[in-house]
PDB file of C-alpha atoms and ligand atoms in Angstrom:
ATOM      1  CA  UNK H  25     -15.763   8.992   2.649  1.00 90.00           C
ATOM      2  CA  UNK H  26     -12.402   9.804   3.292  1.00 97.00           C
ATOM      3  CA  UNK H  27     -10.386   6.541   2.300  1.00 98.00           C
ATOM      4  CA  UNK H  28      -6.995   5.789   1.128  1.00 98.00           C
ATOM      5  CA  UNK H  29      -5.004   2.953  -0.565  1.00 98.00           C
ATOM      6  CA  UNK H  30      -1.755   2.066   0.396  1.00 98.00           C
ATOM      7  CA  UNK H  31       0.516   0.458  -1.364  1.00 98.00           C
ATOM      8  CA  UNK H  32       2.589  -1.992   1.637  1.00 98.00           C
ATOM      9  CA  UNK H  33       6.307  -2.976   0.807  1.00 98.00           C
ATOM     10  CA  UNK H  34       8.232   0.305  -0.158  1.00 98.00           C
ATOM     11  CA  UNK H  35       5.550   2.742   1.377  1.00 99.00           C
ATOM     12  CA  UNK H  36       4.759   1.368   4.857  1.00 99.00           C
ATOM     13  CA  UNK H  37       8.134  -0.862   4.795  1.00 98.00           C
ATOM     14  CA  UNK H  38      11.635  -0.954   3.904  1.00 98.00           C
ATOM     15  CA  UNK H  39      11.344  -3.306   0.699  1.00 98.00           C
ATOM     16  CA  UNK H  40      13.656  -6.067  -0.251  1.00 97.00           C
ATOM     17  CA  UNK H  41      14.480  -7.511  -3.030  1.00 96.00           C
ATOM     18  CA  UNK H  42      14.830 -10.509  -1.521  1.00 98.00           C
ATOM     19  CA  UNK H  43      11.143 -10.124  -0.264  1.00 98.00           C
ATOM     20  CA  UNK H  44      10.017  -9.139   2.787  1.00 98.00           C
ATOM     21  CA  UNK H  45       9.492 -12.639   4.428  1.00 98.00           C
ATOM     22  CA  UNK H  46       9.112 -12.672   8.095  1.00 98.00           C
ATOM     23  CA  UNK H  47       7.843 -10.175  10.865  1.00 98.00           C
ATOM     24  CA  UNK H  48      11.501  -9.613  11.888  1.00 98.00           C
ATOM     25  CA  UNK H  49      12.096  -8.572   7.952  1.00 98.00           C
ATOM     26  CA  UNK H  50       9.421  -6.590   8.113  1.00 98.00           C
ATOM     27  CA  UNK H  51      10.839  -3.265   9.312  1.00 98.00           C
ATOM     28  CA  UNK H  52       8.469   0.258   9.211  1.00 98.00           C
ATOM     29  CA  UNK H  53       9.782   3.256   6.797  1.00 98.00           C
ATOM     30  CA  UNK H  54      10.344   5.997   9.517  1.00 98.00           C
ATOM     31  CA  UNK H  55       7.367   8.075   9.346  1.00 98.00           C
ATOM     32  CA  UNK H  56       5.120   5.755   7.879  1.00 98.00           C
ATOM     33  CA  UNK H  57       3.548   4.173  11.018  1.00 98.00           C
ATOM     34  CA  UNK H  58       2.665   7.454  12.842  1.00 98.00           C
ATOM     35  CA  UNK H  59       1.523   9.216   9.377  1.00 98.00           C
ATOM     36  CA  UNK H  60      -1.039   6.209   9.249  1.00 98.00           C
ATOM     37  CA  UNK H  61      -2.227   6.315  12.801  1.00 98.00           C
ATOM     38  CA  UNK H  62      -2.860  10.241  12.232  1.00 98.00           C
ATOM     39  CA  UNK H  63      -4.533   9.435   8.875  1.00 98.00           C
ATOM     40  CA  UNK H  64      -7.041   7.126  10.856  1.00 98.00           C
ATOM     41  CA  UNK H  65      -7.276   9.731  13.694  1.00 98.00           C
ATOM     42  CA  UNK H  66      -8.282  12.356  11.418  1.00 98.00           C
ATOM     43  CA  UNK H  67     -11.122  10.176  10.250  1.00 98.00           C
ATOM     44  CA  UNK H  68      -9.891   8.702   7.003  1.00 98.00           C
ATOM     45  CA  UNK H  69     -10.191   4.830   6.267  1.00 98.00           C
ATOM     46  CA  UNK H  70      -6.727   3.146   5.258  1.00 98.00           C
ATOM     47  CA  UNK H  71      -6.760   0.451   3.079  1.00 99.00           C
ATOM     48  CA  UNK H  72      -3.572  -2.042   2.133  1.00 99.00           C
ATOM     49  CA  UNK H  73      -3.446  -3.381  -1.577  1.00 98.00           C
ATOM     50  CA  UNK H  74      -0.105  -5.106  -1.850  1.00 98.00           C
ATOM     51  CA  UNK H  75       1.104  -8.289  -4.218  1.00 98.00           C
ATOM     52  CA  UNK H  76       2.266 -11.183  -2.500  1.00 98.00           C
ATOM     53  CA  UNK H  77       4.255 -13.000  -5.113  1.00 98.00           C
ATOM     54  CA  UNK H  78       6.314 -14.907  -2.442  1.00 98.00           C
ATOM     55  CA  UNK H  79       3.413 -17.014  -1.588  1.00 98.00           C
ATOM     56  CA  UNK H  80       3.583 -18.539  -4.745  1.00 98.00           C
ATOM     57  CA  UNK H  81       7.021 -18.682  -4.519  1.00 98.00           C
ATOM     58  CA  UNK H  82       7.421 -20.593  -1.703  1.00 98.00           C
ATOM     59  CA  UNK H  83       9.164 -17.669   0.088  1.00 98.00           C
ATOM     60  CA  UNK H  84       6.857 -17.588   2.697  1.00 98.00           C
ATOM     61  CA  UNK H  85       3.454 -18.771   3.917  1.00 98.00           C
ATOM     62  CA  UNK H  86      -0.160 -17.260   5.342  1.00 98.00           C
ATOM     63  CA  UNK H  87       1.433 -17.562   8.673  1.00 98.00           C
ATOM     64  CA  UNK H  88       4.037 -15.611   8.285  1.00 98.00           C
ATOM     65  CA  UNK H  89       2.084 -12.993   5.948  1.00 98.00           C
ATOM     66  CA  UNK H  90      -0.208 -12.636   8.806  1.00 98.00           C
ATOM     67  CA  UNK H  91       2.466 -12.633  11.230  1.00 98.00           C
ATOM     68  CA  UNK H  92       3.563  -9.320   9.713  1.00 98.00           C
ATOM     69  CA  UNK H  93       0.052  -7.585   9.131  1.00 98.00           C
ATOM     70  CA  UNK H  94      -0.461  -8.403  13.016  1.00 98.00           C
ATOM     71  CA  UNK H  95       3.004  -6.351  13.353  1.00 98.00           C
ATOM     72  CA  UNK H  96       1.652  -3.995  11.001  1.00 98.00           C
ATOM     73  CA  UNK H  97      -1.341  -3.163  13.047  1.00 98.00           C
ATOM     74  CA  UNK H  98      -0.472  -3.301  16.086  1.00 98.00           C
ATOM     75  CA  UNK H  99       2.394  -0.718  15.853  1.00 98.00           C
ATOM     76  CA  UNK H 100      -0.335   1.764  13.882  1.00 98.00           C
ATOM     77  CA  UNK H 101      -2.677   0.559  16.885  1.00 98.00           C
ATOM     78  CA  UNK H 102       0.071   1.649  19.723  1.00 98.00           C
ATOM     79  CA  UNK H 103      -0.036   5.061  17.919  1.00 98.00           C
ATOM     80  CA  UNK H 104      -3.565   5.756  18.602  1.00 98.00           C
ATOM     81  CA  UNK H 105      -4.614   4.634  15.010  1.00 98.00           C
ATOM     82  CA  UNK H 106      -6.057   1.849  12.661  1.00 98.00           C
ATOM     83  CA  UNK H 107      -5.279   0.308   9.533  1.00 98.00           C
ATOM     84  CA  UNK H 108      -9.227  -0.804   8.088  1.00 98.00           C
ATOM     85  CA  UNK H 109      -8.841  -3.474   5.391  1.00 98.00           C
ATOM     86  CA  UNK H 110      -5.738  -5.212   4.230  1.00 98.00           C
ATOM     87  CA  UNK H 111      -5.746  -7.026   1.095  1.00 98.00           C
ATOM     88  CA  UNK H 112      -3.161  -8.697  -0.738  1.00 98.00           C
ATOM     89  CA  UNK H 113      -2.356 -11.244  -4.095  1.00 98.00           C
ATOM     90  CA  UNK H 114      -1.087 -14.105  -3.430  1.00 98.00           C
ATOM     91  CA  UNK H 115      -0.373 -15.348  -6.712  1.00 98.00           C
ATOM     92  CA  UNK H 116       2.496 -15.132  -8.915  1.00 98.00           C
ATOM     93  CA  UNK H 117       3.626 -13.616 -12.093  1.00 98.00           C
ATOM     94  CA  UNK H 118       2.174 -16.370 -14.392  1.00 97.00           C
ATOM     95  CA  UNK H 119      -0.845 -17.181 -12.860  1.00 98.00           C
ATOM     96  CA  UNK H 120      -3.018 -14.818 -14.424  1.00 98.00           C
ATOM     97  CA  UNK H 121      -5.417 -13.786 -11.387  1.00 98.00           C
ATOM     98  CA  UNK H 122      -7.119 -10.492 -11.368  1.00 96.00           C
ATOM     99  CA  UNK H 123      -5.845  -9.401  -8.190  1.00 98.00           C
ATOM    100  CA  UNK H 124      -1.863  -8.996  -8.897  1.00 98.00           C
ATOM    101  CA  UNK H 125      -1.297  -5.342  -9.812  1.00 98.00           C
ATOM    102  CA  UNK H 126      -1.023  -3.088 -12.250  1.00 98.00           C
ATOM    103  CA  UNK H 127      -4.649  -5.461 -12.313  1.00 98.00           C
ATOM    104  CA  UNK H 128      -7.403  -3.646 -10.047  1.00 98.00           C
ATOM    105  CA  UNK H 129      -8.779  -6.463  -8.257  1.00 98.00           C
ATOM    106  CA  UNK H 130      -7.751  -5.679  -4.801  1.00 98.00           C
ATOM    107  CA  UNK H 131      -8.991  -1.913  -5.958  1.00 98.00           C
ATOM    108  CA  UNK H 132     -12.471  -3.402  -6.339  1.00 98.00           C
ATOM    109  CA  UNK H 133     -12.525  -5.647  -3.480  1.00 98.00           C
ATOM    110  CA  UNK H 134     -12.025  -2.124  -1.144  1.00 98.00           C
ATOM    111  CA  UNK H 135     -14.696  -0.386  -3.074  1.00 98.00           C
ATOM    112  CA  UNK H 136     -16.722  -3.370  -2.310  1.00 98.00           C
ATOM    113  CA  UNK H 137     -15.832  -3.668   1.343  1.00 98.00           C
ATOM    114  CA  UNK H 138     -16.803   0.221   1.687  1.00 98.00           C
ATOM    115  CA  UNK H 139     -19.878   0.042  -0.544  1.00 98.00           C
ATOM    116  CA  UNK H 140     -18.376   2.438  -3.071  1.00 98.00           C
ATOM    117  CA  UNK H 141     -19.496   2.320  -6.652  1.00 97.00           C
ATOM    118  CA  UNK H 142     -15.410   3.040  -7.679  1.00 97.00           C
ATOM    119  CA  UNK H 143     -12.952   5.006  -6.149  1.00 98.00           C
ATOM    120  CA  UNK H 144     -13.256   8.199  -7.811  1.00 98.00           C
ATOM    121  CA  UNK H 145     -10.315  10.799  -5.902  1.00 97.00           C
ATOM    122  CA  UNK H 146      -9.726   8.630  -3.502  1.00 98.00           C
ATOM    123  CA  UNK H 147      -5.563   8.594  -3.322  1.00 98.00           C
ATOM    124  CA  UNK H 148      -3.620   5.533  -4.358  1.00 98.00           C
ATOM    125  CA  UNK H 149      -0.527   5.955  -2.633  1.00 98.00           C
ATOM    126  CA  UNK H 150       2.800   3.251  -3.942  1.00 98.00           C
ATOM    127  CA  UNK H 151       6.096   2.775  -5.189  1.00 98.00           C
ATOM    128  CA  UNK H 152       5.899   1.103  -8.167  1.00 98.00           C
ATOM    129  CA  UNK H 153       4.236   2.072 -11.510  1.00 97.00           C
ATOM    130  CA  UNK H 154       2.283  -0.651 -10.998  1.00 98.00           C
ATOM    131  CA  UNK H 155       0.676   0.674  -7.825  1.00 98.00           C
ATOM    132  CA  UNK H 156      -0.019   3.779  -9.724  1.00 97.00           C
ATOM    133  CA  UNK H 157      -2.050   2.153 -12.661  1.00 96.00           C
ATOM    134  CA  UNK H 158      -3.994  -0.627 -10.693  1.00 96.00           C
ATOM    135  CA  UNK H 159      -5.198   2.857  -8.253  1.00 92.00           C
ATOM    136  CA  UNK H 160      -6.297   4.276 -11.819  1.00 95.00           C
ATOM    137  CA  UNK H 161      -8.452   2.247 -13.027  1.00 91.00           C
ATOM    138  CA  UNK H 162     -11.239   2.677 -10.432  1.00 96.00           C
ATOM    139  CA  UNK H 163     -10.848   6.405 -10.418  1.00 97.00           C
ATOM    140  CA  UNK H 164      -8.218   7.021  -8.069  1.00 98.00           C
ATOM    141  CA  UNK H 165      -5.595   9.364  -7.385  1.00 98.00           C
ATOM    142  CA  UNK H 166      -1.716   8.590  -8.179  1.00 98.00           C
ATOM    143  CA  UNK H 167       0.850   9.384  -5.373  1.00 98.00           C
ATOM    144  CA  UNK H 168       3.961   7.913  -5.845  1.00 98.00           C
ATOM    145  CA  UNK H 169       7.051   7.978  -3.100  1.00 98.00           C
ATOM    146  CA  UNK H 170      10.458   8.003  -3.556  1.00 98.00           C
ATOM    147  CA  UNK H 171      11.047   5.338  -0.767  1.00 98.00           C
ATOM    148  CA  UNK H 172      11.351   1.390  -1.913  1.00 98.00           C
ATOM    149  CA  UNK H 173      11.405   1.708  -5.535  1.00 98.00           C
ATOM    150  CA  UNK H 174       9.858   4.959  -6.173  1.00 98.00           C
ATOM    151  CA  UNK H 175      13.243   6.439  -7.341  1.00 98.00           C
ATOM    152  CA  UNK H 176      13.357   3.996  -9.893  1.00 97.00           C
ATOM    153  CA  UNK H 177       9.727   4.167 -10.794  1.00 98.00           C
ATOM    154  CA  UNK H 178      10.833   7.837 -11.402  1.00 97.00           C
ATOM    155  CA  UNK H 179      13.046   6.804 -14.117  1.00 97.00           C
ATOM    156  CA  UNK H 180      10.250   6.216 -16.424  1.00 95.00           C
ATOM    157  CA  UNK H 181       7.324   8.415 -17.240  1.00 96.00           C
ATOM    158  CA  UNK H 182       4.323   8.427 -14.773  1.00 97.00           C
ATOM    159  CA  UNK H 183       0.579   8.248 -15.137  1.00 96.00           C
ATOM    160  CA  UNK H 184      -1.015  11.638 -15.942  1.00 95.00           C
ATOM    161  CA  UNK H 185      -1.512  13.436 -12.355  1.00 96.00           C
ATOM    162  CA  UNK H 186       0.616  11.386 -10.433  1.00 98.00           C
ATOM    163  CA  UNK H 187       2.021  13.749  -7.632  1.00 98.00           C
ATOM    164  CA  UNK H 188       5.295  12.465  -6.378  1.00 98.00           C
ATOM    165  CA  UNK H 189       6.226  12.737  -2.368  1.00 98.00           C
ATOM    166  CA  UNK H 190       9.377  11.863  -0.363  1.00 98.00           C
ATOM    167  CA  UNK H 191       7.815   9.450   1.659  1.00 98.00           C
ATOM    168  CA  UNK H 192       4.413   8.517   3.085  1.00 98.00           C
ATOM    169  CA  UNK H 193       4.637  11.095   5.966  1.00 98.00           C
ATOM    170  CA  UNK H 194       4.577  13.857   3.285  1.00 98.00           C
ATOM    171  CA  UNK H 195       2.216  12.862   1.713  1.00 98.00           C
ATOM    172  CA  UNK H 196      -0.070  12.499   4.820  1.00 98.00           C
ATOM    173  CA  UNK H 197       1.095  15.601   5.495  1.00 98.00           C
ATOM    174  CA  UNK H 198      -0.135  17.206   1.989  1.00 98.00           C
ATOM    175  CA  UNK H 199      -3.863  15.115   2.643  1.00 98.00           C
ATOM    176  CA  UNK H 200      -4.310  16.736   6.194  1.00 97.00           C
ATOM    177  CA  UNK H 201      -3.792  20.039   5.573  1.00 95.00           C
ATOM    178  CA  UNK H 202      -5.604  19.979   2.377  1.00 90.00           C
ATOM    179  CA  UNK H 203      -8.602  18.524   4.886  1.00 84.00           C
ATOM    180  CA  UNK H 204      -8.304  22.183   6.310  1.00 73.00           C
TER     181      UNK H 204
HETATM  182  O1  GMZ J  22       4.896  -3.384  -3.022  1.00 51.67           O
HETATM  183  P1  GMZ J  22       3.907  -4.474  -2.646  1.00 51.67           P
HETATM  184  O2  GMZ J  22       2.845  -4.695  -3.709  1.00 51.67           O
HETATM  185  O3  GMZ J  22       3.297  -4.246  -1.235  1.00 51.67           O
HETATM  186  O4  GMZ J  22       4.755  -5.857  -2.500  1.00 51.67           O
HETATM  187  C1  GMZ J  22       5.882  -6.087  -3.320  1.00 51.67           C
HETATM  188  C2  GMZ J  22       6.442  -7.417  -2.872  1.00 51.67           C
HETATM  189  O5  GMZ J  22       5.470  -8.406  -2.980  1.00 51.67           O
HETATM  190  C3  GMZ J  22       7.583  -7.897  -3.717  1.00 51.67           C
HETATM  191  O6  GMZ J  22       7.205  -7.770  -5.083  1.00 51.67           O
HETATM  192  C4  GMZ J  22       8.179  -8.373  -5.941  1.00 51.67           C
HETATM  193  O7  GMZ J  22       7.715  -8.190  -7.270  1.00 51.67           O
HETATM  194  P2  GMZ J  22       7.169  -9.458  -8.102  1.00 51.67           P
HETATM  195  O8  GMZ J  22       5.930  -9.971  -7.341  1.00 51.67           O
HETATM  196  O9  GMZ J  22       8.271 -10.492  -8.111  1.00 51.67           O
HETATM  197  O10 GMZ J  22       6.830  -8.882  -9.452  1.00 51.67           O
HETATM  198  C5  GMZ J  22       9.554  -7.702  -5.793  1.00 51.67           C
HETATM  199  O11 GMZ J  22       9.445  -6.352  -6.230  1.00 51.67           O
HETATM  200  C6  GMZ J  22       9.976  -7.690  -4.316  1.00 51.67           C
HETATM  201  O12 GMZ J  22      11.149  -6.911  -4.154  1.00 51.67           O
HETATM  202  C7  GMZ J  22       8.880  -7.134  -3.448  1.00 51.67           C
HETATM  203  O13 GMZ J  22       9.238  -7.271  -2.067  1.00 51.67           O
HETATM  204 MG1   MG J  23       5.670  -1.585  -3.184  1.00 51.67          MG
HETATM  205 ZN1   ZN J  24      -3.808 -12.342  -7.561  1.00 51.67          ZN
END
């Protein structure tokens, strides 16, 4: 199966560090929108993994999360394309779930949802170290970007393998023509 794992703020969106609260914050990377819809019409099955700390915060609520995943996929959806599963954490630093990454609950919910024993190759695509370890765990394979905080993540040393891409378009770009 041809499935990826996309990290969302920082990857898909401009981040904040403010949080991304609202539909109207949330704001597509250029790129990133089209490079998923191609994804999706080349076959592949896009997942979302992304920590939603602001729920526990109080920043925001479910409304408003889903509010921006229904932005989310309907601009992939106006470019011919699909996002397949989104799944976030909703808890906060100190409430020690098992979903938050670097933690690979959301990993194993998606190789759940698609009936995979792990997720052996498949590419784990973020901006943050975390990102990059959580996709690990389960097999996967480490692509960070340099957009939201993936120059800073570059600062420190990455996991073993991790290939490193401007944005999300590139490395769309690198996936579809390895396809052949
Ligand atoms: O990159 P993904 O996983 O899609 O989402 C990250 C966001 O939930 C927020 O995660 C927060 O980290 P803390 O939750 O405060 O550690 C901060 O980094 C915010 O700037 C960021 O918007
Ligand atoms: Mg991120
Ligand atoms: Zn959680």
């Amino acid at each position: 199966m041809k499935l990826i794992v996309l990290d969302r703020d920082g990857v898909i969106n401009e981040d904040s560090d403010a949080f991304v609260k609202s539909a109207e914050e949330w704001i597509p990377i250029p790129g990133s929108i089209e490079a998923i819809a191609y994804l999706s019409k080349a076959g592949w099955k896009v997942a979302v993994a992304t920590n939603q700390s602001g729920l526990a915060r109080g920043l925001f609520d479910m409304t408003d999360l889903t509010d921006m995943h229904l932005k989310m996929q309907q601009l992939v959806m106006e470019q011919g394309g699909q996002i397949d599963l989104i799944v976030h954490c909703p808890h906060g630093p100190q409430d020690g779930c098992n979903c938050r990454k670097p933690l690979p609950g959301m990993f194993r919910t998606i190789a759940e949802h698609f009936r995979l024993p792990d997720l052996k190759g498949v590419p784990a695509v973020g901006d943050s170290h975390r990102d990059l370890h959580a996709g690990l765990v389960l097999g996967g394979k480490p692509y960070l970007v340099k957009t939201g905080k993936g120059q800073r993540t570059l600062q420190n040393i990455l996991p073993p393998g991790t290939q490193v891409f401007d944005d999300l378009a590139s490395v769309v770009d690198h996936l579809l023509k390895a396809d052949g």
